[in-house]
Coordinates of C-alpha atoms in Angstrom, one line a residue:
M1 CA 0.0 0.0 0.0
E2 CA 1.3 3.4 -0.9
F3 CA 0.9 6.4 1.4
P4 CA -0.3 9.7 0.0
K5 CA 2.2 12.5 -0.3
A6 CA 2.4 14.8 2.8
P7 CA 0.5 18.0 2.1
T8 CA 2.5 21.2 1.8
R9 CA 3.0 23.0 5.1
E10 CA 0.8 26.1 5.3
R11 CA 0.5 27.3 8.8
G12 CA 3.8 28.0 10.6
K13 CA 5.9 27.3 7.6
V14 CA 9.0 29.3 6.9
A15 CA 9.0 30.7 3.4
G16 CA 11.6 30.1 0.8
V17 CA 12.3 26.4 1.2
V18 CA 15.0 25.4 -1.3
T19 CA 14.3 22.2 -3.2
S20 CA 17.0 19.6 -3.3
P21 CA 19.8 20.2 -5.7
F22 CA 20.3 16.5 -6.0
P23 CA 18.4 14.5 -8.8
S24 CA 15.9 11.8 -7.7
S25 CA 17.1 8.3 -8.2
S26 CA 15.1 5.6 -9.9
S27 CA 15.3 3.6 -6.7
S28 CA 13.1 6.1 -5.0
S29 CA 10.0 3.9 -5.7
L30 CA 11.5 1.0 -3.8
L31 CA 10.2 0.1 -0.4
Y32 CA 12.7 -0.7 2.3
K33 CA 12.0 -3.6 4.7
P34 CA 12.8 -3.7 8.4
G35 CA 16.3 -4.8 9.1
C36 CA 17.3 -3.2 12.4
S37 CA 17.7 -4.8 15.7
R38 CA 15.3 -4.2 18.6
K39 CA 17.9 -2.1 20.3
L40 CA 18.2 0.3 17.4
E41 CA 14.4 0.4 17.0
T42 CA 14.1 1.4 20.7
A43 CA 16.7 4.1 20.3
L44 CA 14.8 5.6 17.4
Q45 CA 11.4 5.5 19.2
P46 CA 9.8 9.0 18.7
A47 CA 9.2 11.1 21.8
Q48 CA 5.9 10.4 23.6
G49 CA 3.1 12.5 22.1
E50 CA 4.9 13.0 18.8
G51 CA 2.1 11.5 16.8
Q52 CA -0.4 13.6 18.7
R53 CA 1.6 16.7 18.0
E54 CA 1.8 15.9 14.3
R55 CA -1.9 15.2 14.0
K56 CA -2.6 18.5 15.6
R57 CA -0.8 20.1 12.7
N58 CA -3.4 18.4 10.4
H59 CA -0.8 16.2 8.8
P60 CA -1.6 12.6 7.7
V61 CA -0.1 9.9 9.9
I62 CA 3.3 8.7 8.8
P63 CA 4.1 5.1 9.5
D64 CA 6.5 4.4 12.3
P65 CA 10.0 3.8 10.9
K66 CA 10.4 0.9 13.2
S67 CA 7.8 -1.1 11.4
T68 CA 7.2 0.4 8.0
R69 CA 9.5 2.1 5.5
I70 CA 8.4 4.9 3.2
R71 CA 9.8 5.9 -0.2
S72 CA 12.4 8.5 -0.7
D73 CA 10.0 10.8 -2.5
Q74 CA 7.8 10.8 0.6
I75 CA 10.9 11.7 2.7
R76 CA 11.4 14.6 0.3
E77 CA 7.9 15.7 0.9
L78 CA 8.4 15.6 4.6
I79 CA 11.5 17.8 4.3
K80 CA 9.6 20.1 2.0
D81 CA 6.8 20.3 4.5
Q82 CA 9.4 21.1 7.2
R83 CA 8.6 17.9 9.2
F84 CA 12.3 17.4 9.7
F85 CA 12.4 15.1 12.7
V86 CA 10.1 12.5 11.2
A87 CA 12.0 12.7 7.9
S88 CA 15.2 12.3 9.8
Q89 CA 13.9 9.1 11.6
H90 CA 12.9 7.5 8.3
L91 CA 16.1 8.5 6.7
L92 CA 18.1 7.0 9.5
A93 CA 16.2 3.8 9.2
M94 CA 16.8 3.8 5.4
E95 CA 20.6 4.4 6.1
R96 CA 20.7 1.5 8.5
D97 CA 18.8 -0.8 6.2
C98 CA 21.2 0.1 3.4
S99 CA 24.2 -0.6 5.6
S100 CA 22.8 -3.9 6.8
D101 CA 21.7 -5.1 3.3
S102 CA 25.0 -4.0 1.5
G103 CA 26.2 -7.6 1.3
S104 CA 22.9 -9.1 -0.2
K105 CA 22.4 -6.6 -3.0
R106 CA 24.1 -6.1 -6.3
K107 CA 26.9 -3.5 -6.2
E108 CA 25.0 -1.3 -8.7
D109 CA 21.8 -1.3 -6.6
H110 CA 23.7 -0.6 -3.4
V111 CA 25.5 2.4 -5.0
D112 CA 22.2 3.8 -6.2
H113 CA 20.6 3.4 -2.8
Q114 CA 23.5 5.0 -1.1
S115 CA 23.5 7.9 -3.6
E116 CA 19.8 8.5 -2.9
I117 CA 20.4 8.5 0.8
E118 CA 23.2 11.0 0.5
D119 CA 21.0 13.2 -1.6
L120 CA 18.3 13.1 1.0
F121 CA 20.7 13.7 3.8
G122 CA 22.1 16.7 1.9
L123 CA 18.6 18.1 1.4
L124 CA 17.6 17.5 5.0
K125 CA 20.8 19.2 6.3
Q126 CA 20.3 22.1 4.0
E127 CA 16.8 22.8 5.1
V128 CA 17.4 22.1 8.8
L129 CA 20.4 24.4 9.0
R130 CA 18.5 27.1 7.2
I131 CA 16.0 27.0 10.0
I132 CA 18.9 27.0 12.5
R133 CA 20.3 30.0 10.8
L134 CA 17.0 31.8 11.3
S135 CA 16.7 30.7 15.0
V136 CA 16.9 34.1 16.5
S137 CA 14.3 35.6 14.1
I138 CA 11.8 32.8 14.4
A139 CA 12.3 31.6 18.0
K140 CA 9.2 33.5 19.4
A141 CA 6.9 33.0 16.4
E142 CA 7.8 29.5 15.4
P143 CA 8.9 27.6 18.5
E144 CA 7.6 24.2 17.2
L145 CA 9.5 24.5 13.9
L146 CA 12.7 25.5 15.6
R147 CA 12.3 22.7 18.1
D148 CA 11.8 20.2 15.2
A149 CA 15.0 21.4 13.5
V150 CA 17.0 21.3 16.8
R151 CA 15.7 17.7 17.5
T152 CA 16.8 16.7 14.1
V153 CA 20.3 18.1 14.6
A154 CA 20.6 16.5 18.0
E155 CA 19.4 13.1 16.6
Q156 CA 22.0 13.3 13.9
V157 CA 24.7 14.2 16.3
E158 CA 23.7 11.3 18.6
E159 CA 23.8 9.0 15.6
D160 CA 27.4 10.1 14.9
R161 CA 28.3 9.4 18.5
R162 CA 26.7 5.9 18.3
Y163 CA 28.5 5.0 15.1
T164 CA 31.8 6.2 16.7
L165 CA 31.3 4.0 19.7
E166 CA 30.4 1.0 17.4
E167 CA 33.4 1.7 15.3
K168 CA 35.7 1.6 18.3
A169 CA 34.1 -1.6 19.5
S170 CA 34.1 -3.5 16.2
G171 CA 37.1 -1.9 14.5
K172 CA 35.1 -1.4 11.3
A173 CA 34.6 2.1 9.9
A174 CA 31.3 3.3 8.5
H175 CA 31.9 5.1 5.2
C176 CA 28.9 7.4 5.7
R177 CA 29.6 8.4 9.3
P178 CA 30.3 10.7 11.1
R179 CA 28.3 13.2 9.1
R180 CA 29.6 16.0 11.4
W181 CA 26.2 17.8 11.9
K182 CA 27.5 19.4 15.0
D183 CA 30.3 21.1 13.2
E184 CA 27.9 22.2 10.5
W185 CA 25.6 23.5 13.2
R186 CA 28.4 25.5 14.8
S187 CA 29.3 27.0 11.4
T188 CA 25.7 27.8 10.8
V189 CA 25.3 29.6 14.1
Q190 CA 28.5 31.5 13.4
E191 CA 27.2 32.6 10.0
S192 CA 23.9 33.6 11.6
V193 CA 25.7 35.7 14.2
T194 CA 27.9 37.3 11.5
D195 CA 24.8 38.2 9.4
R196 CA 23.0 39.7 12.4
M197 CA 26.0 41.7 13.5
K198 CA 26.5 43.3 10.0
E199 CA 26.0 47.0 10.2
P200 CA 22.8 48.3 8.7
P201 CA 22.8 51.3 6.3
F202 CA 24.2 54.4 8.0
D203 CA 21.7 57.2 8.7
S204 CA 23.4 60.5 9.3
N205 CA 20.1 61.9 10.5
E206 CA 20.4 60.0 13.8
G207 CA 23.2 62.4 14.8
L208 CA 25.7 59.6 15.4
S209 CA 29.1 59.1 14.0
T210 CA 29.8 56.0 11.9
T211 CA 31.7 54.4 14.7
A212 CA 29.0 55.2 17.2
H213 CA 26.4 53.8 14.9
S214 CA 28.4 50.6 14.4
F215 CA 29.0 50.0 18.1
L216 CA 25.4 50.8 19.0
H217 CA 24.1 48.3 16.4
M218 CA 26.4 45.5 17.4
G219 CA 25.9 46.0 21.2
K220 CA 22.1 46.1 20.8
A221 CA 22.1 43.1 18.5
M222 CA 24.3 41.1 20.8
K223 CA 22.2 41.9 23.9
D224 CA 18.8 41.4 22.4
D225 CA 19.8 38.3 20.5
L226 CA 21.4 36.6 23.5
I227 CA 18.3 37.3 25.6
T228 CA 16.3 35.6 22.8
V229 CA 18.7 32.6 22.9
V230 CA 18.4 32.3 26.7
K231 CA 14.6 32.7 26.8
Y232 CA 13.4 31.1 23.6
I233 CA 16.2 28.9 22.1
K234 CA 18.2 27.4 25.0
G235 CA 15.3 25.1 26.1
H236 CA 15.2 23.3 22.8
Y237 CA 18.8 22.0 23.0
P238 CA 20.4 19.3 25.0
E239 CA 22.8 20.6 27.6
D240 CA 25.9 19.2 25.8
F241 CA 25.4 21.7 22.9
Q242 CA 26.1 24.6 25.3
V243 CA 24.0 26.7 23.0
C244 CA 24.2 29.9 25.1
S245 CA 28.0 29.7 25.3
T246 CA 28.3 29.0 21.6
Y247 CA 26.2 31.9 20.6
A248 CA 27.8 34.2 23.1
Q249 CA 31.3 33.3 22.0
F250 CA 30.5 34.0 18.3
Y251 CA 28.9 37.3 19.2
H252 CA 31.9 38.2 21.3
K253 CA 34.4 37.3 18.6
C254 CA 32.4 39.3 16.0
F255 CA 32.2 42.3 18.2
S256 CA 35.8 42.0 19.2
A257 CA 37.0 41.7 15.6
Q258 CA 35.1 44.8 14.7
L259 CA 36.7 46.8 17.5
E260 CA 40.1 45.5 16.6
M261 CA 39.6 46.8 13.1
V262 CA 38.4 50.2 14.3
A263 CA 41.4 50.3 16.7
Q264 CA 43.8 50.2 13.8
F265 CA 42.8 53.6 12.7
E266 CA 43.7 56.9 14.3
L267 CA 40.6 57.8 16.4
G268 CA 39.5 61.2 17.4
R269 CA 38.5 62.2 20.9
K270 CA 34.9 61.2 20.7
D271 CA 35.5 57.9 19.1
T272 CA 38.3 57.0 21.6
Y273 CA 35.9 57.8 24.4
L274 CA 33.2 55.7 22.7
L275 CA 35.5 52.7 22.2
L276 CA 36.6 52.8 25.8
T277 CA 33.0 53.2 27.1
W278 CA 31.9 50.1 25.2
V279 CA 35.0 48.0 26.2
Q280 CA 35.2 49.1 29.9
N281 CA 31.6 49.9 30.8
I282 CA 28.7 49.1 28.5
Y283 CA 29.9 45.6 27.4
P284 CA 30.8 44.2 30.8
N285 CA 28.0 45.9 32.8
E286 CA 25.0 46.0 30.5
I287 CA 25.6 42.9 28.4
R288 CA 27.7 40.4 30.3
N289 CA 26.1 41.3 33.6
H290 CA 22.6 41.7 32.3
P291 CA 20.3 40.0 34.8
I292 CA 18.9 37.6 32.2
L293 CA 22.3 36.8 30.7
V294 CA 24.8 36.9 33.5
K295 CA 24.6 33.2 34.6
D296 CA 24.9 31.8 31.1
L297 CA 27.6 34.3 30.0
D298 CA 29.7 33.6 33.0
Q299 CA 30.0 30.0 31.7
A300 CA 31.1 31.3 28.3
H301 CA 34.3 32.9 29.8
L302 CA 34.1 35.8 27.3
G303 CA 36.8 38.1 28.6
S304 CA 37.4 41.6 27.3
L305 CA 36.7 42.9 23.8
L306 CA 40.3 44.2 23.5
P307 CA 43.6 43.1 24.9
L308 CA 44.6 44.9 28.1
R309 CA 47.7 46.4 26.5
Q310 CA 45.6 48.0 23.8
I311 CA 43.1 49.3 26.3
K312 CA 45.9 50.9 28.3
Q313 CA 47.1 52.6 25.1
F314 CA 43.7 54.0 24.4
E315 CA 43.2 55.1 28.0
A316 CA 46.5 57.0 27.9
A317 CA 45.5 58.7 24.6
Y318 CA 42.1 59.5 26.1
L319 CA 43.5 61.1 29.2
T320 CA 45.9 63.2 27.2
N321 CA 43.3 64.4 24.7
E322 CA 40.7 65.2 27.4
V323 CA 43.1 67.1 29.7
D324 CA 44.3 69.2 26.7
A325 CA 40.7 69.9 25.8
A326 CA 39.9 70.9 29.4
K327 CA 43.0 73.2 29.5
R328 CA 41.8 75.0 26.3
S329 CA 38.3 75.3 27.6
L330 CA 39.4 76.8 30.9
A331 CA 41.7 79.3 29.1
N332 CA 38.7 80.4 26.9
C333 CA 36.6 80.9 30.0
L334 CA 39.2 83.1 31.6
Q335 CA 39.7 85.1 28.5
L336 CA 36.0 85.9 28.2
E337 CA 35.9 86.9 31.9
V338 CA 38.8 89.3 31.6
K339 CA 37.2 90.8 28.6
K340 CA 34.0 91.5 30.7
W341 CA 36.1 93.2 33.4
A342 CA 37.6 95.6 30.8
E343 CA 34.2 96.6 29.4
G344 CA 33.5 98.4 32.7
N345 CA 29.8 97.3 33.1
E346 CA 28.2 96.5 36.4
P347 CA 28.2 92.8 37.0
P348 CA 24.9 91.0 37.1
K349 CA 23.3 90.0 40.4
L350 CA 21.8 86.7 41.4
A351 CA 19.8 86.5 44.6
G352 CA 21.2 89.9 45.6
H353 CA 24.9 89.0 45.1
Y354 CA 27.2 89.9 42.3
H355 CA 27.5 86.9 40.1
S356 CA 29.8 85.5 37.4
E357 CA 29.4 82.3 35.4
L358 CA 33.2 81.8 35.5
H359 CA 33.3 79.3 38.4
I360 CA 30.2 77.5 37.1
D361 CA 31.7 77.1 33.6
A362 CA 35.1 76.1 34.9
I363 CA 33.7 73.6 37.4
Q364 CA 31.4 72.2 34.8
I365 CA 34.4 71.6 32.5
I366 CA 36.3 69.8 35.4
H367 CA 33.2 67.9 36.5
N368 CA 32.3 66.7 33.0
K369 CA 35.8 65.3 32.5
Q370 CA 35.7 63.5 35.8
K371 CA 32.2 62.0 35.3
E372 CA 33.0 61.0 31.7
A373 CA 36.1 59.1 32.8
E374 CA 34.2 57.5 35.7
G375 CA 31.7 56.4 33.2
I376 CA 34.4 54.4 31.5
S377 CA 35.9 52.9 34.7
A378 CA 36.4 53.9 38.3
E379 CA 40.2 53.7 38.0
L380 CA 40.2 55.9 34.9
G381 CA 38.0 58.3 36.8
K382 CA 40.6 58.6 39.6
Q383 CA 43.4 59.3 37.2
M384 CA 41.3 61.9 35.4
S385 CA 40.3 63.6 38.7
T386 CA 44.0 64.1 39.6
L387 CA 44.9 65.4 36.2
V388 CA 42.0 67.9 35.9
L389 CA 42.5 69.2 39.4
E390 CA 46.1 70.0 38.4
E391 CA 44.7 71.9 35.5
L392 CA 42.2 73.7 37.8
L393 CA 45.2 74.7 40.0
A394 CA 47.1 76.1 36.9
F395 CA 43.9 77.9 35.9
L396 CA 43.5 79.5 39.3
Q397 CA 47.1 80.7 39.2
S398 CA 46.4 82.3 35.8
Y399 CA 43.2 83.7 37.2
K400 CA 45.0 85.3 40.1
K401 CA 47.5 86.9 37.8
A402 CA 44.8 88.4 35.6
L403 CA 42.9 89.7 38.7
D404 CA 46.0 91.2 40.2
I405 CA 46.6 93.1 37.0
F406 CA 43.0 94.4 37.0
M407 CA 43.1 95.4 40.7
R408 CA 46.4 97.2 40.2
E409 CA 45.5 99.0 36.9
K410 CA 41.8 99.5 36.8
K411 CA 41.0 101.2 40.1
N412 CA 39.3 104.1 38.3
N413 CA 36.8 101.7 36.8
Q414 CA 33.3 102.8 37.8
Y415 CA 32.4 99.3 39.0
F416 CA 35.9 98.4 40.2
E417 CA 34.7 97.3 43.7
A418 CA 31.7 95.4 42.2
T419 CA 34.0 93.5 39.9
V420 CA 36.3 92.5 42.8
V421 CA 33.3 91.4 44.8
T422 CA 32.1 89.3 41.8
N423 CA 35.4 87.5 41.6
M424 CA 35.5 86.9 45.4
N425 CA 32.0 85.3 45.1
S426 CA 33.4 83.1 42.4
C427 CA 36.2 81.9 44.7
L428 CA 33.6 80.7 47.1
G429 CA 32.1 78.6 44.3
F430 CA 35.5 77.1 43.5
Q431 CA 36.1 76.5 47.2
S432 CA 32.8 74.6 47.7
H433 CA 33.5 72.4 44.6
T434 CA 37.1 71.6 45.8
E435 CA 35.8 70.5 49.2
K436 CA 33.4 68.0 47.6
T437 CA 35.8 66.7 45.0
S438 CA 37.9 63.6 45.5
G439 CA 41.5 63.7 44.5
Q440 CA 45.1 63.9 45.7
D441 CA 45.1 65.8 49.0
Y442 CA 48.3 67.7 48.1
I443 CA 46.6 69.1 45.0
R444 CA 43.4 70.1 46.9
V445 CA 45.6 71.9 49.5
K446 CA 47.3 73.8 46.7
I447 CA 43.9 74.7 45.2
V448 CA 42.6 75.9 48.6
N449 CA 45.7 78.0 49.1
A450 CA 45.4 79.6 45.7
L451 CA 41.8 80.5 46.4
T452 CA 42.7 81.9 49.8
D453 CA 45.4 84.1 48.1
I454 CA 42.8 85.4 45.7
E455 CA 40.2 86.0 48.5
T456 CA 42.8 87.7 50.7
A457 CA 43.9 90.0 47.9
G458 CA 40.3 90.9 47.1
C459 CA 39.5 91.6 50.8
N460 CA 42.6 93.8 51.1
V461 CA 41.7 95.8 48.0
L462 CA 38.1 96.3 49.1
V463 CA 39.3 97.5 52.6
Q464 CA 41.9 99.7 51.0
C465 CA 39.3 101.4 48.9
V466 CA 37.5 102.3 52.2
V467 CA 40.8 103.3 54.0
Q468 CA 41.9 105.6 51.2
E469 CA 38.7 107.5 51.3
L470 CA 38.4 107.6 55.1
Q471 CA 41.9 108.6 56.1
P472 CA 41.7 112.2 54.8
I473 CA 38.5 112.5 56.9
F474 CA 40.1 111.0 60.0
R475 CA 42.9 113.5 59.7
K476 CA 40.4 116.3 60.4
F477 CA 40.3 115.1 64.0
T478 CA 43.9 116.4 64.4
Q479 CA 43.1 119.6 62.5
R480 CA 40.2 120.8 64.6
K481 CA 39.2 121.2 68.2
W482 CA 37.4 118.2 69.7
A483 CA 34.3 120.3 70.2
S484 CA 33.9 120.9 66.5
C485 CA 34.4 117.3 65.4
T486 CA 30.8 116.1 65.6
D487 CA 30.2 116.3 61.8
I488 CA 33.4 114.4 61.2
I489 CA 32.0 111.1 62.5
D490 CA 28.9 111.6 60.4
E491 CA 31.0 112.1 57.3
I492 CA 33.0 108.9 58.2
I493 CA 29.8 106.9 58.5
A494 CA 28.3 108.3 55.3
T495 CA 31.4 107.4 53.4
A496 CA 31.6 103.9 54.9
I497 CA 27.9 103.3 54.0
H498 CA 28.7 104.0 50.4
H499 CA 31.2 101.2 50.3
V500 CA 29.2 98.9 52.5
S501 CA 26.3 99.1 50.1
T502 CA 28.5 97.4 47.5
L503 CA 29.7 94.9 50.0
R504 CA 26.1 93.7 50.6
A505 CA 26.5 92.0 47.2
L506 CA 29.4 90.0 48.6
K507 CA 28.6 86.5 50.0
D508 CA 29.4 85.5 53.6
P509 CA 31.8 84.6 55.1
L510 CA 33.9 86.9 52.9
R511 CA 31.5 89.9 53.4
Q512 CA 31.8 89.4 57.2
A513 CA 35.6 89.2 56.9
V514 CA 35.7 92.5 54.9
I515 CA 33.3 94.3 57.3
E516 CA 35.4 93.1 60.3
K517 CA 38.6 94.6 58.7
I518 CA 36.7 97.8 58.1
H519 CA 35.6 97.7 61.7
F520 CA 39.1 97.2 62.9
F521 CA 40.4 100.1 60.8
L522 CA 37.7 102.5 62.1
V523 CA 38.5 101.7 65.7
Q524 CA 42.3 101.6 65.2
E525 CA 42.3 104.8 63.2
Y526 CA 40.2 106.6 65.8
I527 CA 42.5 105.6 68.6
S528 CA 45.5 106.7 66.5
R529 CA 44.0 110.2 66.0
L530 CA 43.1 110.4 69.6
M531 CA 46.7 109.7 70.6
K532 CA 48.2 112.0 68.0
K533 CA 46.1 115.0 68.7
K534 CA 48.5 116.1 71.5
V535 CA 45.9 118.0 73.4
S536 CA 46.3 118.4 77.2
L537 CA 43.1 119.1 79.1
R538 CA 43.8 120.3 82.6
T539 CA 40.3 120.4 84.1
P540 CA 38.1 117.4 84.9
E541 CA 35.2 119.1 83.1
L542 CA 37.1 119.3 79.8
Q543 CA 38.2 115.7 80.3
K544 CA 34.6 114.6 81.0
N545 CA 33.4 116.4 77.8
L546 CA 36.0 114.7 75.7
S547 CA 35.2 111.3 77.3
E548 CA 31.6 111.7 76.5
L549 CA 32.4 112.6 72.9
V550 CA 34.6 109.6 72.5
Q551 CA 32.0 107.4 74.1
Q552 CA 29.4 108.8 71.6
H553 CA 31.7 108.2 68.6
A554 CA 32.5 104.7 69.8
S555 CA 28.9 103.8 70.1
I556 CA 28.2 105.2 66.6
L557 CA 31.1 103.2 65.1
C558 CA 30.3 100.0 66.9
T559 CA 26.6 100.1 66.0
F560 CA 27.3 100.8 62.4
C561 CA 29.8 97.9 62.1
L562 CA 27.7 95.3 64.0
D563 CA 24.6 96.3 62.1
N564 CA 26.4 95.6 58.8
G565 CA 27.6 92.1 59.8
S566 CA 30.8 92.5 61.8
T567 CA 31.2 89.9 64.6
A568 CA 34.3 91.6 66.0
K569 CA 32.8 92.4 69.3
W570 CA 36.2 92.3 70.9
L571 CA 36.9 95.7 69.4
G572 CA 33.9 97.3 71.2
Y573 CA 35.7 97.7 74.6
A574 CA 38.7 99.7 73.5
L575 CA 37.3 103.2 72.9
P576 CA 34.9 103.2 75.9
S577 CA 37.8 102.1 78.1
L578 CA 40.0 104.9 76.8
A579 CA 37.2 107.3 77.3
E580 CA 36.8 106.1 80.9
I581 CA 40.5 106.6 81.6
I582 CA 40.2 110.1 80.2
K583 CA 37.3 110.9 82.5
L584 CA 38.5 109.2 85.8
Q585 CA 40.3 111.4 88.3
G586 CA 41.6 109.1 91.0
T587 CA 44.9 107.4 90.4
D588 CA 43.7 104.1 91.8
T589 CA 40.6 104.0 89.8
I590 CA 42.5 104.9 86.7
M591 CA 45.0 102.1 87.4
V592 CA 42.1 99.6 87.8
E593 CA 40.7 100.7 84.4
V594 CA 44.2 100.4 82.8
G595 CA 44.5 96.9 84.2
M596 CA 41.2 95.9 82.7
L597 CA 42.2 97.5 79.4
A598 CA 45.5 95.6 79.3
S599 CA 43.8 92.3 80.1
K600 CA 41.7 92.7 77.0
Y601 CA 44.4 94.2 74.8
P602 CA 47.8 92.9 76.0
D603 CA 49.6 94.5 73.1
I604 CA 49.0 98.1 74.5
S605 CA 52.4 99.6 75.3
K606 CA 53.5 102.3 77.7
E607 CA 53.9 104.7 74.8
H608 CA 50.2 104.1 73.8
L609 CA 49.1 104.6 77.4
S610 CA 51.3 107.7 77.8
A611 CA 49.7 109.3 74.8
I612 CA 46.3 108.9 76.4
L613 CA 47.5 110.1 79.8
Y614 CA 49.0 113.1 78.1
I615 CA 45.4 114.3 77.5
K616 CA 44.9 114.3 81.3
G617 CA 46.9 117.5 81.9
N618 CA 46.2 117.5 85.7
L619 CA 48.3 114.3 86.4
S620 CA 51.7 114.6 88.0
R621 CA 54.7 112.8 86.8
N622 CA 54.6 110.4 89.8
E623 CA 50.9 109.7 89.2
T624 CA 51.6 109.0 85.5
R625 CA 54.5 106.8 86.4
S626 CA 52.3 104.8 88.9
I627 CA 49.6 104.3 86.3
L628 CA 52.2 103.2 83.6
S629 CA 53.6 100.7 86.1
V630 CA 50.4 98.7 85.8
L631 CA 51.6 97.4 82.4
D632 CA 54.7 96.0 84.2
I633 CA 52.5 93.6 86.1
G634 CA 51.7 90.4 84.3
V635 CA 48.0 90.6 83.5
T636 CA 46.0 87.6 82.4
A637 CA 44.3 88.2 79.1
T638 CA 40.5 87.9 79.2
L639 CA 40.0 87.8 75.4
P640 CA 41.7 85.8 72.7
H641 CA 45.0 87.5 71.9
K642 CA 44.5 89.9 69.0
H643 CA 46.6 92.9 68.1
L644 CA 44.9 96.2 68.1
F645 CA 47.5 98.7 69.5
S646 CA 50.7 97.1 68.2
S647 CA 50.3 98.5 64.7
I648 CA 49.5 102.1 66.0
R649 CA 52.6 104.3 65.9
V650 CA 52.7 107.0 68.4

């Protein structure tokens, strides 16, 4: 009885089946009789439920190859219909029958049969491997077809193994085995990987360079395809195929070869960064350590995409290129800033403070280089951090030189003080960034010192602006009688207010530091003028009047400074104490007050005290000598030791 030809596979069939290139033999109409042992028949028993699965596909029932043989043209129809595993079983039975009957047939018939079998095996392998080549594409949509192809490959590999064992046992070689399907399978997988890793047409509209486009495509293809292998392909294969490792190794070799080729060319900054990012970060972290892939890829022992020696060369080139780029960018920032100073315009304000983008731009340059390198590897990030901090130090040194020139040559600029304040605010921004940045401590210390030098120079210039305008006013104290000096203190305060209004745009703690220096100058200069006036008042009444005037002026100066942010309360006792010494009449009470003054200001000398006592024209020499002797007694300081009197020349 002849079986009808298997109908063409419609549902689930992969299009483009290639018909066999081998001609049909005239022996295809022959039926083959059973000739295999029970052991071989058992080995070829289809998996349980196979018949049910095939019937669910609406295919006619094919006879069991253990009991009934079918013609070669029917096997061709099975292959054409992509029922590979069934075709493989019948073909194996045909191969075994041919081998067992070789001695009972004429040589010509045996050759014809063997030729037909080889043609069928060639056709089966061609179609099965075509499906294997499409595995990644069809794994989700055609799992049964892929499973059928994989089972066929596995069965043929197992048959090779069985023949090899029999050959060793019997010493007789089978001329048709091994057929090396596993080698063919590996080659097919490799070809499939190579095809899928081929770069698609370049689209410049994506905004990517050719290198970036290539890396992105290969990385995405490798990750997505390997996820498909793990989730949808791995389960079809026996464990000994190590299918995940096989695919992974081929993808790795393909990716690595492409990078090796790219590495032969002289790469620009961006492409060098891109290559290192893929080799050191994206590939190991996002592909090899992907949650779905990590277990299987660990078993594949993939290694790095490039040799370590080559990676180090690219890292060295990357560091050199990026540090040079940072240096140029910082120089451009400073050049633009200096140009703004020369224009003489009022600096902009932000939240009430004079503001410049200089520190923001410079810090952004440094920060971007650090983060970019850290994105490649932590070690490269550390190296970059050290190098760019050295560049920041060099930049700050250039910055100080430029600012020194401005402060020396542009004092007539309408917004001179505002510009200095702006740059001091920028220093605070640099300071804050340096404190938060990791790096070599010795470099950070040098950066902090450079910033401190700029801040100190700025503070001194701002204070000097106030001093230069106030000193001529203070000199009026020595040019007039004390009774007519009331308007002088008002003029001093008015002038100071003008400068302090600019200082309100200076951020703390620098603003506080400048105000305290101004506070110090006001107190010290007033004391100096009081000592240099060389006026001797002989009556207690005149001394009392002067004391009250000094007390009044001291209160005005102290209130002004404290209201504007000074915290130098230690200065507040000096003038009131001197006023009290001028007012007191008893030697003992004066000595007590002098002792209290010396305890707060240990740097007061006998010359300073003598100048104050000179005002008290009713003191005898002995009384003056007794009062001065208080300073010979060791007095315990009640305030932190700060110099107020030592810089006053009498």
